CSV table of C-alpha atoms and ligand atoms in Angstrom, one decimal:
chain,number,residue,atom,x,y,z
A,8,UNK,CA,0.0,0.0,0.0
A,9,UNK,CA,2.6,2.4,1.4
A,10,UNK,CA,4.6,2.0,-1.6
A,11,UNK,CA,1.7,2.0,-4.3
A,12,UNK,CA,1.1,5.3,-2.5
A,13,UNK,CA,4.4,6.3,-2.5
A,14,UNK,CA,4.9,6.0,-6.8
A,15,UNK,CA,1.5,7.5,-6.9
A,16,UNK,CA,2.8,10.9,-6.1
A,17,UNK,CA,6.1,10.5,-7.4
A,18,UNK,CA,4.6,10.1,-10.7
A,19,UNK,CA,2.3,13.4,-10.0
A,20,UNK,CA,5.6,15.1,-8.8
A,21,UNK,CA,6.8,13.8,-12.6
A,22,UNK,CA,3.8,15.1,-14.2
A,23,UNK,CA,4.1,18.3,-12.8
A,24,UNK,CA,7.2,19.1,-13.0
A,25,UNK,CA,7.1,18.0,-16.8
A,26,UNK,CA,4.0,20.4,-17.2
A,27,UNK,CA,6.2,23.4,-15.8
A,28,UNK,CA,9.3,22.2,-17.8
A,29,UNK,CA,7.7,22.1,-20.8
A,30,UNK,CA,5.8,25.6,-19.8
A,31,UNK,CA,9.0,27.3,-18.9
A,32,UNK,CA,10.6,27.3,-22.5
A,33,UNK,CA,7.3,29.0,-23.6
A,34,UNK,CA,6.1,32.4,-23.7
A,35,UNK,CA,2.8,34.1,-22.6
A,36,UNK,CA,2.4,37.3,-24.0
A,37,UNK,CA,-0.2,39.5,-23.7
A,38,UNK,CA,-1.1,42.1,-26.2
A,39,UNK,CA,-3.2,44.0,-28.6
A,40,UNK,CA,-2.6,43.3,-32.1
A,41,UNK,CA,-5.6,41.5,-33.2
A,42,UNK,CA,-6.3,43.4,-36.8
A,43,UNK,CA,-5.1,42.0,-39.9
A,44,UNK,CA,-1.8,44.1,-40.3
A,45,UNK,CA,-1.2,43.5,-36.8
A,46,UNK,CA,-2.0,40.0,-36.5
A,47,UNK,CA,0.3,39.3,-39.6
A,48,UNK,CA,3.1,41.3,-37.5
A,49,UNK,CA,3.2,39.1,-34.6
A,50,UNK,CA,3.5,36.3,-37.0
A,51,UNK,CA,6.8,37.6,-37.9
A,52,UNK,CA,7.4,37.8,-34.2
A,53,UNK,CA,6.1,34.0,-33.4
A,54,UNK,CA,8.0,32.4,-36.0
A,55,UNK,CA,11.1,34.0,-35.1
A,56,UNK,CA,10.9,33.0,-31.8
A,57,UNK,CA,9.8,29.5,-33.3
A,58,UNK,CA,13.0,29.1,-34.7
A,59,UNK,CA,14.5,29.9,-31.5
A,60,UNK,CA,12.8,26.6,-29.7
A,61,UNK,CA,10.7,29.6,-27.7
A,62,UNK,CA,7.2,28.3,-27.8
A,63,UNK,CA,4.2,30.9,-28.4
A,64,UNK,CA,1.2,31.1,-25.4
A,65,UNK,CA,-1.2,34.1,-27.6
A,66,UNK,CA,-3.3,36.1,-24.9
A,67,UNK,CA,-5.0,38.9,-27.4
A,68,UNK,CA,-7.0,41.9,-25.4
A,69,UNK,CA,-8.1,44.4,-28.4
A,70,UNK,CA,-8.4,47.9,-27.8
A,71,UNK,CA,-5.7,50.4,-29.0
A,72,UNK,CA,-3.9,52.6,-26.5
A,73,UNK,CA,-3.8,49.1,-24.9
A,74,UNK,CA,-6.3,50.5,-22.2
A,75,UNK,CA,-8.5,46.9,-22.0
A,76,UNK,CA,-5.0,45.0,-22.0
A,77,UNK,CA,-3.9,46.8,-18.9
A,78,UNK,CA,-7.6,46.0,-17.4
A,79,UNK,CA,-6.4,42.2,-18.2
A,80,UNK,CA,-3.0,42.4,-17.0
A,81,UNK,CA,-3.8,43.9,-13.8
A,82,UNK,CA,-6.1,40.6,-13.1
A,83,UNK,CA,-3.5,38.5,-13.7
A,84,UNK,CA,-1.4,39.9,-11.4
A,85,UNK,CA,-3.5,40.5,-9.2
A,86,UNK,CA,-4.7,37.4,-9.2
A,87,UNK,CA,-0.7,36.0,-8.5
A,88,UNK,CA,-0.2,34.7,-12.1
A,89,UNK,CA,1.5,37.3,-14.7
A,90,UNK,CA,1.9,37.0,-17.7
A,91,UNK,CA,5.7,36.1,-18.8
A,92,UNK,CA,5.5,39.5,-21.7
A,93,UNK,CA,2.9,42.0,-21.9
A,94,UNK,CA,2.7,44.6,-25.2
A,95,UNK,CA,3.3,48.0,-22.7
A,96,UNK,CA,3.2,51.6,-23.6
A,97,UNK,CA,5.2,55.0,-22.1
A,98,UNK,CA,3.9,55.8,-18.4
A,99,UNK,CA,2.1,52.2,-18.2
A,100,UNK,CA,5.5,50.8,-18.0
A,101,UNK,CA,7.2,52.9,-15.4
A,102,UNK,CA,4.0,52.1,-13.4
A,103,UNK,CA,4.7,48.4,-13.1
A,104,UNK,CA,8.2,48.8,-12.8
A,105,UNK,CA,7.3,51.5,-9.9
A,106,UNK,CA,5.4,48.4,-8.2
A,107,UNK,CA,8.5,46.4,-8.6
A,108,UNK,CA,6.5,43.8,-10.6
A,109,UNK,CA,9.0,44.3,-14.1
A,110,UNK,CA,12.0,41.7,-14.2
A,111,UNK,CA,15.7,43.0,-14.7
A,112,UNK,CA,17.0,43.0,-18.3
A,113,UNK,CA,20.0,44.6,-17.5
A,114,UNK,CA,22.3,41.1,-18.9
A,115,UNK,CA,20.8,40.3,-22.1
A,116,UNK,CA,20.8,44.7,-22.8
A,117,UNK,CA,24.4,45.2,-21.6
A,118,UNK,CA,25.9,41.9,-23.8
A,119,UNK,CA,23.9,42.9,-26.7
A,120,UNK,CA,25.0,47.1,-26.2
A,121,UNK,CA,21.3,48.2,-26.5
A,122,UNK,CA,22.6,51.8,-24.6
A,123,UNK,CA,24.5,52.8,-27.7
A,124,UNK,CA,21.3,51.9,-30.3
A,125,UNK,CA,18.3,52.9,-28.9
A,126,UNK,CA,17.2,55.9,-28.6
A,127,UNK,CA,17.0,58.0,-25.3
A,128,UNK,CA,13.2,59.0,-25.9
A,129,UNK,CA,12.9,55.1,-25.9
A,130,UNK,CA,15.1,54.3,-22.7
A,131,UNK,CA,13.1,56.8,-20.9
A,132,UNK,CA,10.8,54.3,-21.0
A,133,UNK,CA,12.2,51.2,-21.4
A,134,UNK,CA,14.7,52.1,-18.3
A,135,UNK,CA,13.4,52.3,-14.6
A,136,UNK,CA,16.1,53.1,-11.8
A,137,UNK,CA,18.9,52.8,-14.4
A,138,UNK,CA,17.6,49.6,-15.1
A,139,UNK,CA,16.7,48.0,-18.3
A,140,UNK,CA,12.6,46.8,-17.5
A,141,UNK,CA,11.1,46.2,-20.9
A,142,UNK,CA,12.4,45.7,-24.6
A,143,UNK,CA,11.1,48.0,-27.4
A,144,UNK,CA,9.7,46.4,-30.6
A,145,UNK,CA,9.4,49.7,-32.7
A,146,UNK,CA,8.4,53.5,-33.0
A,147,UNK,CA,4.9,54.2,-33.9
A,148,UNK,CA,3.7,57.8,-34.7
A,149,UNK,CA,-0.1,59.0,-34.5
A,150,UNK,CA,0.5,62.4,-36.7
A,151,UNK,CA,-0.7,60.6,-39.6
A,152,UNK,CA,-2.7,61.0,-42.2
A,153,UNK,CA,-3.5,58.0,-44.8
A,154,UNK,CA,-5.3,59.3,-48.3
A,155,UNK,CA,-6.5,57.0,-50.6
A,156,UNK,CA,-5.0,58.2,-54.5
A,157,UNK,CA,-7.8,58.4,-56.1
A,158,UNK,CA,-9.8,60.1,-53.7
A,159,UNK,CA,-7.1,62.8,-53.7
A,160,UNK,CA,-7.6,62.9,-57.4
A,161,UNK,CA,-10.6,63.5,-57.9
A,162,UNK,CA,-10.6,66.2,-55.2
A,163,UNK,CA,-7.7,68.2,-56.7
A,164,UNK,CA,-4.6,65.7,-56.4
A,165,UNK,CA,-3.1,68.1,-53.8
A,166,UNK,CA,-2.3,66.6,-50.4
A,167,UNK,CA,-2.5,69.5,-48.1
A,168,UNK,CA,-0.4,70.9,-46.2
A,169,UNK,CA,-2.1,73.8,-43.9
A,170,UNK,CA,-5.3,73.2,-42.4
A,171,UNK,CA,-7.1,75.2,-44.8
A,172,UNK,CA,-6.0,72.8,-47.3
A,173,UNK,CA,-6.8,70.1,-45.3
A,174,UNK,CA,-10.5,71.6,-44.9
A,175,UNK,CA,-10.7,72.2,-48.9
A,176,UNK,CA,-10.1,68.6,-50.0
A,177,UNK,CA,-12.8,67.3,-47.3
A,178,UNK,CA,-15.0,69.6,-48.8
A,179,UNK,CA,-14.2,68.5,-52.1
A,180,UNK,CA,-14.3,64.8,-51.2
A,181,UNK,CA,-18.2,65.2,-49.9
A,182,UNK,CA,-18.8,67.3,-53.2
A,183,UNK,CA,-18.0,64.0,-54.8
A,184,UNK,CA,-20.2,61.6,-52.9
A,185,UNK,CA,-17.9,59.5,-50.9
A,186,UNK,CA,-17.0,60.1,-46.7
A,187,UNK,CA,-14.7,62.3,-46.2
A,188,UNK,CA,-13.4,60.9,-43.1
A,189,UNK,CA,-13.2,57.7,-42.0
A,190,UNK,CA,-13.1,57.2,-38.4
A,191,UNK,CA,-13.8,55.0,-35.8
A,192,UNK,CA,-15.9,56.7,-32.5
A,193,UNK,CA,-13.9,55.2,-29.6
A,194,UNK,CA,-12.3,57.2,-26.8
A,195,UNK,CA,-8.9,56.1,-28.0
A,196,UNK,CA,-8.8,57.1,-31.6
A,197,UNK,CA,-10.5,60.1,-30.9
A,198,UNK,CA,-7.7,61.4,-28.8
A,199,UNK,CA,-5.3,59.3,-31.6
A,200,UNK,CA,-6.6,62.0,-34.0
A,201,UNK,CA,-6.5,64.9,-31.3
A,202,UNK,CA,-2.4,64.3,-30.9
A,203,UNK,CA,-2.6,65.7,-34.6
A,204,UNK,CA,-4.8,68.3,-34.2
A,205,UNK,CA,-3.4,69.5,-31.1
A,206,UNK,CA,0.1,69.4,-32.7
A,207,UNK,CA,-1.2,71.1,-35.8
A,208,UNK,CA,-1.3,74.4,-33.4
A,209,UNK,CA,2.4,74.0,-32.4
A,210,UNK,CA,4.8,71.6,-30.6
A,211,UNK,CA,5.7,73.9,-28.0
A,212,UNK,CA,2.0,74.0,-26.8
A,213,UNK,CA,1.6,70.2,-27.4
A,214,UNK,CA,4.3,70.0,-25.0
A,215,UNK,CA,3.0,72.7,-22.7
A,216,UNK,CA,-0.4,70.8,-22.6
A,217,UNK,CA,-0.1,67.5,-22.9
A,218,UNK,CA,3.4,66.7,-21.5
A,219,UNK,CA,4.1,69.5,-18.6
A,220,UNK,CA,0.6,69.6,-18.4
A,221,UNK,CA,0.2,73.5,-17.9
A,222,UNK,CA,-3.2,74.9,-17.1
A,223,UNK,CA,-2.7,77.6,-19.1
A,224,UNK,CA,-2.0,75.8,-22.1
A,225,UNK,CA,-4.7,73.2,-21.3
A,226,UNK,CA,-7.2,75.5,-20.5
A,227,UNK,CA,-6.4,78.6,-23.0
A,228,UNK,CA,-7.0,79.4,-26.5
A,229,UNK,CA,-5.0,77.4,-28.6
A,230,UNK,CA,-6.4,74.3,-26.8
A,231,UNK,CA,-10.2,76.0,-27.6
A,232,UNK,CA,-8.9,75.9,-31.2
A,233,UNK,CA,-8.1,72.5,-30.9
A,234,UNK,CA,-11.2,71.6,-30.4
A,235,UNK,CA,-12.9,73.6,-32.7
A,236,UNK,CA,-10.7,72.2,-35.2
A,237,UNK,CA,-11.7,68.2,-33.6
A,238,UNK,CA,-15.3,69.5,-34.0
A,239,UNK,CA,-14.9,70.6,-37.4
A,240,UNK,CA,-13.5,67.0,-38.2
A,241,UNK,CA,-16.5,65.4,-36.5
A,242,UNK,CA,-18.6,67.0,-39.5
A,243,UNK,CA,-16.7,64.9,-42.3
A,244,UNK,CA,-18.0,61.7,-40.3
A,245,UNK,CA,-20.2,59.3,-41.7
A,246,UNK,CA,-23.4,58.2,-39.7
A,247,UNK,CA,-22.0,54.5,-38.6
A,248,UNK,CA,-18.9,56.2,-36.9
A,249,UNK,CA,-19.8,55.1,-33.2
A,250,UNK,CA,-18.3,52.2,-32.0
A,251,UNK,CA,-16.0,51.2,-35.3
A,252,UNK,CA,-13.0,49.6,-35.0
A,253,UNK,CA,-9.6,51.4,-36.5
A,254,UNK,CA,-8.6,48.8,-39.1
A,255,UNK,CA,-12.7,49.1,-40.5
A,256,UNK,CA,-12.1,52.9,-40.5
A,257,UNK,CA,-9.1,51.9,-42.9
A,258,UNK,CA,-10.5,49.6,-44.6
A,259,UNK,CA,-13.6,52.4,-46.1
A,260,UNK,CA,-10.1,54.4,-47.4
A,261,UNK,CA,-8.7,50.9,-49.1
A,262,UNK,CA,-12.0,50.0,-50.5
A,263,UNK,CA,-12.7,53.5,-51.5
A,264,UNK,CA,-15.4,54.1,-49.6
A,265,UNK,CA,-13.9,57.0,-47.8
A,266,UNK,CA,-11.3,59.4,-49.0
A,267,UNK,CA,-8.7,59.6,-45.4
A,268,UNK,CA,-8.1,58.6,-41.8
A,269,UNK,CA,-6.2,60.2,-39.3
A,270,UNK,CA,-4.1,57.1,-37.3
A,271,UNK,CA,-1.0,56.7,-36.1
A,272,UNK,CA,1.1,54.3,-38.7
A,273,UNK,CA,0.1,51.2,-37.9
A,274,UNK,CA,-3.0,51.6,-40.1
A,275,UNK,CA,0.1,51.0,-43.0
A,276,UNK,CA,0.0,47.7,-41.8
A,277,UNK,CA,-3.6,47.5,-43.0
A,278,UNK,CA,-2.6,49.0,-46.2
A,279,UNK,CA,-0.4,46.9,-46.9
A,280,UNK,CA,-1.7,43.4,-46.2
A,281,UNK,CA,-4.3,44.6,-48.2
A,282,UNK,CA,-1.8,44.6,-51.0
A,283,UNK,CA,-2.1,48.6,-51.8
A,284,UNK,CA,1.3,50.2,-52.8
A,285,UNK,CA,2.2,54.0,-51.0
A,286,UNK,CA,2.3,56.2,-53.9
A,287,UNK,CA,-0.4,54.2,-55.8
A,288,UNK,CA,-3.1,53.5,-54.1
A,289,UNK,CA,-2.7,55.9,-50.7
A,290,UNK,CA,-1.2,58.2,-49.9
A,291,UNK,CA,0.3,58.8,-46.2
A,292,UNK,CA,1.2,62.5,-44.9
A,293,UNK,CA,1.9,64.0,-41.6
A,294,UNK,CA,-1.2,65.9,-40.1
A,295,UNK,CA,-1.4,69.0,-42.1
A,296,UNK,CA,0.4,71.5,-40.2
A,297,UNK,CA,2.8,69.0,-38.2
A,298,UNK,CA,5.6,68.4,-40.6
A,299,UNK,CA,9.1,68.6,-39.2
A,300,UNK,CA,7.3,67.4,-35.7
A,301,UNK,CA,6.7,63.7,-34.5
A,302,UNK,CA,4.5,62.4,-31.6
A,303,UNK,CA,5.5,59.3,-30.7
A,304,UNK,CA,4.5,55.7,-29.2
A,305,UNK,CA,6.8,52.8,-28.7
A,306,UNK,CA,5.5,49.0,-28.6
A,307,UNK,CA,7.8,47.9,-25.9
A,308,UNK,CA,7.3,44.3,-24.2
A,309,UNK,CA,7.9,44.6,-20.5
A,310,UNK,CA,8.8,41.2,-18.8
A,311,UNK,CA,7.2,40.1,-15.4
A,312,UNK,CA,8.9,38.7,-12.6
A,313,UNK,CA,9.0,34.8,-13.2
A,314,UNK,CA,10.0,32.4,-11.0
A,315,UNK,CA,11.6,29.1,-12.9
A,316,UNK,CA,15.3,29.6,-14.9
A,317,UNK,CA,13.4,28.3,-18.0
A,318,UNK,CA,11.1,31.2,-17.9
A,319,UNK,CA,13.5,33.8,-17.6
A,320,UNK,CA,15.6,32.5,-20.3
A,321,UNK,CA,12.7,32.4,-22.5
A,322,UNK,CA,12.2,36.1,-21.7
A,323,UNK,CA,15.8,37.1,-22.5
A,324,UNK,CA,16.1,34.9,-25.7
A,325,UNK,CA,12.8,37.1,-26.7
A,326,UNK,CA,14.3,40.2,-25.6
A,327,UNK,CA,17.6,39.3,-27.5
A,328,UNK,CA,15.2,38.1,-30.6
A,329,UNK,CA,13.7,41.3,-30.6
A,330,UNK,CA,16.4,43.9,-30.8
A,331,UNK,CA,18.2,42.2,-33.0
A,332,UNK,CA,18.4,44.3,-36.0
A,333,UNK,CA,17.3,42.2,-38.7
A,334,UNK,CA,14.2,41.1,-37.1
A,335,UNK,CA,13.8,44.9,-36.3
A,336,UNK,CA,13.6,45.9,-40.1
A,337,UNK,CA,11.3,42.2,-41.0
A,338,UNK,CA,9.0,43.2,-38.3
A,339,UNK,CA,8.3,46.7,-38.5
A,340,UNK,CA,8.1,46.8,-42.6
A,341,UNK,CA,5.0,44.9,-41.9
A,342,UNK,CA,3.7,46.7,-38.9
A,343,UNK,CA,3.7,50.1,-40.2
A,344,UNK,CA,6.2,51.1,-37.6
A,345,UNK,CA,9.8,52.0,-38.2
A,346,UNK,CA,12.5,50.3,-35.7
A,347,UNK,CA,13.3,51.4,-32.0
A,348,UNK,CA,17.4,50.8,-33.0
A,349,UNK,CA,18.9,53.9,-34.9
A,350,UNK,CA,21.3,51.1,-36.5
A,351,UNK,CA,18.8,49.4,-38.8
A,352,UNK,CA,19.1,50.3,-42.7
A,353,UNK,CA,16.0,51.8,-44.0
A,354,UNK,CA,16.0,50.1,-47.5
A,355,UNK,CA,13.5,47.4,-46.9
A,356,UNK,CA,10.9,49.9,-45.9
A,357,UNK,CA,8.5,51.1,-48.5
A,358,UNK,CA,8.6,55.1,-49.1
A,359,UNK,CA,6.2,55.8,-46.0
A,360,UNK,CA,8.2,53.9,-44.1
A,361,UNK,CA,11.3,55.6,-45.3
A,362,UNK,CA,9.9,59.2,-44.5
A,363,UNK,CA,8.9,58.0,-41.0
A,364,UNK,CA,12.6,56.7,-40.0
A,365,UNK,CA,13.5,60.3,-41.5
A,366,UNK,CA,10.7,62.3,-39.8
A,367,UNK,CA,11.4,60.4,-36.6
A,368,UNK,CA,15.6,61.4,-36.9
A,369,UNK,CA,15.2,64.5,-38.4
A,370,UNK,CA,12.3,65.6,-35.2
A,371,UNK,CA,14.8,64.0,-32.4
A,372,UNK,CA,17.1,66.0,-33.3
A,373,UNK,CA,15.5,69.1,-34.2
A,374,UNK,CA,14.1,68.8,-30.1
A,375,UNK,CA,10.1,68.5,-32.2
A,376,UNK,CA,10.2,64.9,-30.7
A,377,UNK,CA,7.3,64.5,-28.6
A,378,UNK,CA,4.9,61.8,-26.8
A,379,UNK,CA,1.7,60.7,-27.9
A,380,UNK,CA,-0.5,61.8,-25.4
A,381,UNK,CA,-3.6,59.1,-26.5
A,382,UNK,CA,-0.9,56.9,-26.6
A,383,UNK,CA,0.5,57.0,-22.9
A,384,UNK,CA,3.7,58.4,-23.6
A,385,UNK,CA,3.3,62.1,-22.4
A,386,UNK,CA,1.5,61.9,-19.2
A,387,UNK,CA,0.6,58.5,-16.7
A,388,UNK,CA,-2.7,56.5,-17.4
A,389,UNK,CA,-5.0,59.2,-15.5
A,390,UNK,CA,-3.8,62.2,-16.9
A,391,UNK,CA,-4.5,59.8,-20.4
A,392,UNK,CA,-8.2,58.9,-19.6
A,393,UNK,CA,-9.4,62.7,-18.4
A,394,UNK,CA,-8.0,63.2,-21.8
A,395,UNK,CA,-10.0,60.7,-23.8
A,396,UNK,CA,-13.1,61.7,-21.2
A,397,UNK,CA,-13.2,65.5,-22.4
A,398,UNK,CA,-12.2,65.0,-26.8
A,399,UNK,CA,-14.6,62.0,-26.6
A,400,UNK,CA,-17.5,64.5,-25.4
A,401,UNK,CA,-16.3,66.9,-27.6
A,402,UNK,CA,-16.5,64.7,-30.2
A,403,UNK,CA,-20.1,63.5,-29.2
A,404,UNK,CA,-21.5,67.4,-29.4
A,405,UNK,CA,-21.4,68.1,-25.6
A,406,UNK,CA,-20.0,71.3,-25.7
A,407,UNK,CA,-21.0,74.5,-27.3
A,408,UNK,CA,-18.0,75.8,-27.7
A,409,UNK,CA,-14.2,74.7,-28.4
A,410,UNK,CA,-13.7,77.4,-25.1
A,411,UNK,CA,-16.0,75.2,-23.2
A,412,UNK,CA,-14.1,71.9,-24.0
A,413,UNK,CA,-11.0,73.9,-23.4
A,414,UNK,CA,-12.1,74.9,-20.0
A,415,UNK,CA,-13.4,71.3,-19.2
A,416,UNK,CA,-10.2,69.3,-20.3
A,417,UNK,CA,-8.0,71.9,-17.8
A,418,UNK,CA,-10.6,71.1,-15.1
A,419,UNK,CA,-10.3,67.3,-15.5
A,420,UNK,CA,-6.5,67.1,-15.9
A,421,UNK,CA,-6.1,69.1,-12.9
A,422,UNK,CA,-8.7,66.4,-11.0
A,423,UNK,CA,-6.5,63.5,-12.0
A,424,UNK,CA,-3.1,64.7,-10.8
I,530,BGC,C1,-0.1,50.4,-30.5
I,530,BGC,C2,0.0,49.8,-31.9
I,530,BGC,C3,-1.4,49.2,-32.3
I,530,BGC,C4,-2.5,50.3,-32.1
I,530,BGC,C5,-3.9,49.8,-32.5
I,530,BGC,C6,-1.3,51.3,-30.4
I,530,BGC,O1,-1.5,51.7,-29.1
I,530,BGC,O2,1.0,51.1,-30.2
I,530,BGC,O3,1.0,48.8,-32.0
I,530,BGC,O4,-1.3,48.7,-33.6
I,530,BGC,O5,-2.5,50.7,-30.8
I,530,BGC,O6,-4.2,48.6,-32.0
């Protein structure tokens, strides 16, 4: 008996530790890339890890901005059971590491030199305490603008470059029967397409509002302009707007249905995978207004702290995986994105992508570098959501006035500090 009972649990002992062997080697990640062009992203991602021997656990929570993904994530902590990588923007990521839930990734970053290639906008982020917490996939921008050709062509065939410009060829596109805009009414892309408009009236006050978060600035009349400006943009809507997802809004431009969309560069990726050429078939410019000037979001993956070896190996062999430059340039040609390493040749990148490595180099240095505010990288998660709160009213007619939103945004930022 004694020993039946005794092989009993030495064979459950075997089975589990099997189970967790065989878990160790893999990855969980958590994140949001659930569209088409995202979705064929993270392929390139899986299958390089594949070759690796670094098995794939998916755990996709939709939702740009990532705000239903951090709902998720903060239940599985919670809950004592993280998730080995989680997709992470910005202030999100100093957040966790501020909670001390982030695992070091100071090894696999000092063998492989990441100091000398990624950018310090990046490391602001990807760093906590000196400390290397999370590894960044790629640079994303959300000052945007993604024409379809023959749209622009029948309205004129000049993409604009002021806001009166920008105002003429919507005009001209309803003249001619199709949407104007095509946009998707969810708190997040509205305040994606405010980081244009906002920036469209100056980087020094995008930075005064949105990143130093001056009431002034927040409250005053530039920011009243913005709005009017956002409000004027709600009129080029179509009926259906509420409630659409981003890669439908893209797909009325690709199917002609609509003539733009204002979205960071990831709605390339949808472009693309749809087989339409930059140049040919759409064409991408920043927000009229915004050239020479960037506002930025970074796809990093932070790491959890994991018990086993075998789990934090797999995390560094998909940290390593992912800044190595080659995969860099496979990955983000796809995505829409350009790479987070200032070391990765631009010649695999179609011309969009080409003028976004550019744009992003020519703006960091030029000091017209900035976060994206929807996008958690100029302010933490609260400061974020009284944002999407006041331009998703604003976009939903509840104020009179551009003043009145003005006044309201100022009051709600100052109630979330
Ligand atoms: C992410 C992108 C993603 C987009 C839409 C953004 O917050 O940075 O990688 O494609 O949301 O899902």
């Amino acid at each position: 008996m004694r020993g039946n009972f005794g092989k009993t649990l030495t064979l459950a002992a075997a089975l589990a530790l099997t189970t967790s062997l065989a878990r160790a080697d893999d990855v969980e990640v958590l994140h949001w890339w659930t569209s088409g062009g995202e979705a064929a992203a993270l392929g390139v991602l899986k299958d390089d890890l594949k070759t690796k021997g670094i098995g794939w656990v998916d755990m996709p929570v939709a939702g740009g901005g990532g705000e239903a993904a951090m709902t998720a994530v903060r239940a599985r902590v919670t809950a004592g059971n993280p998730p080995t990588a989680v997709q992470m923007l910005g202030f999100d990521i100093q957040d966790w590491a501020a909670e001390g839930a982030l695992a070091n990734l100071d090894d696999v970053a000092t063998a492989e030199g990441w100091d000398a290639v990624i950018p310090a906008a990046l490391q602001r982020f990807s760093k906590y305490d000196g400390h290397w917490i999370a590894a960044p996939v790629n640079v994303h921008s959300t000052n945007w603008v993604w024409i379809s050709k023959s749209a622009l062509d029948a309205a004129g065939g000049k993409a604009p470059e002021t806001w009166d410009e920008l105002v003429a060829v919507l005009d001209s596109m309803k003249a001619n029967g199709i949407t104007p805009l095509a946009h998707g009414g969810q708190p997040w892309q509205d305040a994606t397409m405010f980081d244009g408009v906002m920036l469209s009236l100056g980087g020094e006050f995008y930075k005064a509002a949105m990143v130093d978060l001056d009431p002034a600035a927040l409250g005053g009349e530039k920011m009243a302009e913005a709005f009017t400006r956002l409000m004027k943009l709600r009129t080029y809507f179509d009926d259906n707007f509420s409630g659409r997802d981003w890669n439908l809004a893209s797909a009325m431009v690709i199917n002609g249905e609509a003539g733009m969309q204002m979205m960071g560069d990831w709605a390339k990726g949808e472009f693309i995978k749809a087989g339409k050429v930059p140049g040919t078939d759409f064409v991408c410019i920043r927000f009229p207004g915004t050239q020479g000037s960037v506002t930025f979001n970074s796809d990093q993956f932070a790491m959890f702290t994991v018990a086993s070896e075998g789990a934090k190996a797999a995390q560094a062999a998909m940290a390593s995986a992912i800044e190595s430059p080659v995969f860099q340039s496979a990955f983000n040609v796809v995505k829409g994105s350009v790479p987070a390493r200032t070391d990765v040749p631009d010649t695999a990148f179609d011309d969009c992508g080409k003028k976004g490595i550019k744009d992003l180099a020519e703006a960091s240095a030029a000091g017209t570098l900035y976060g994206s505010a929807a996008h958690g990288h100029a302010a933490p998660a609260a400061v974020k959501n009284a944002l999407y709160d006041v331009v998703t009213a604003a976009v939903n007619g509840e104020y009179a006035t551009g003043a009145d939103a003005a006044t309201a945004l100022a009051a709600a930022v100052a109630a979330a500090q």
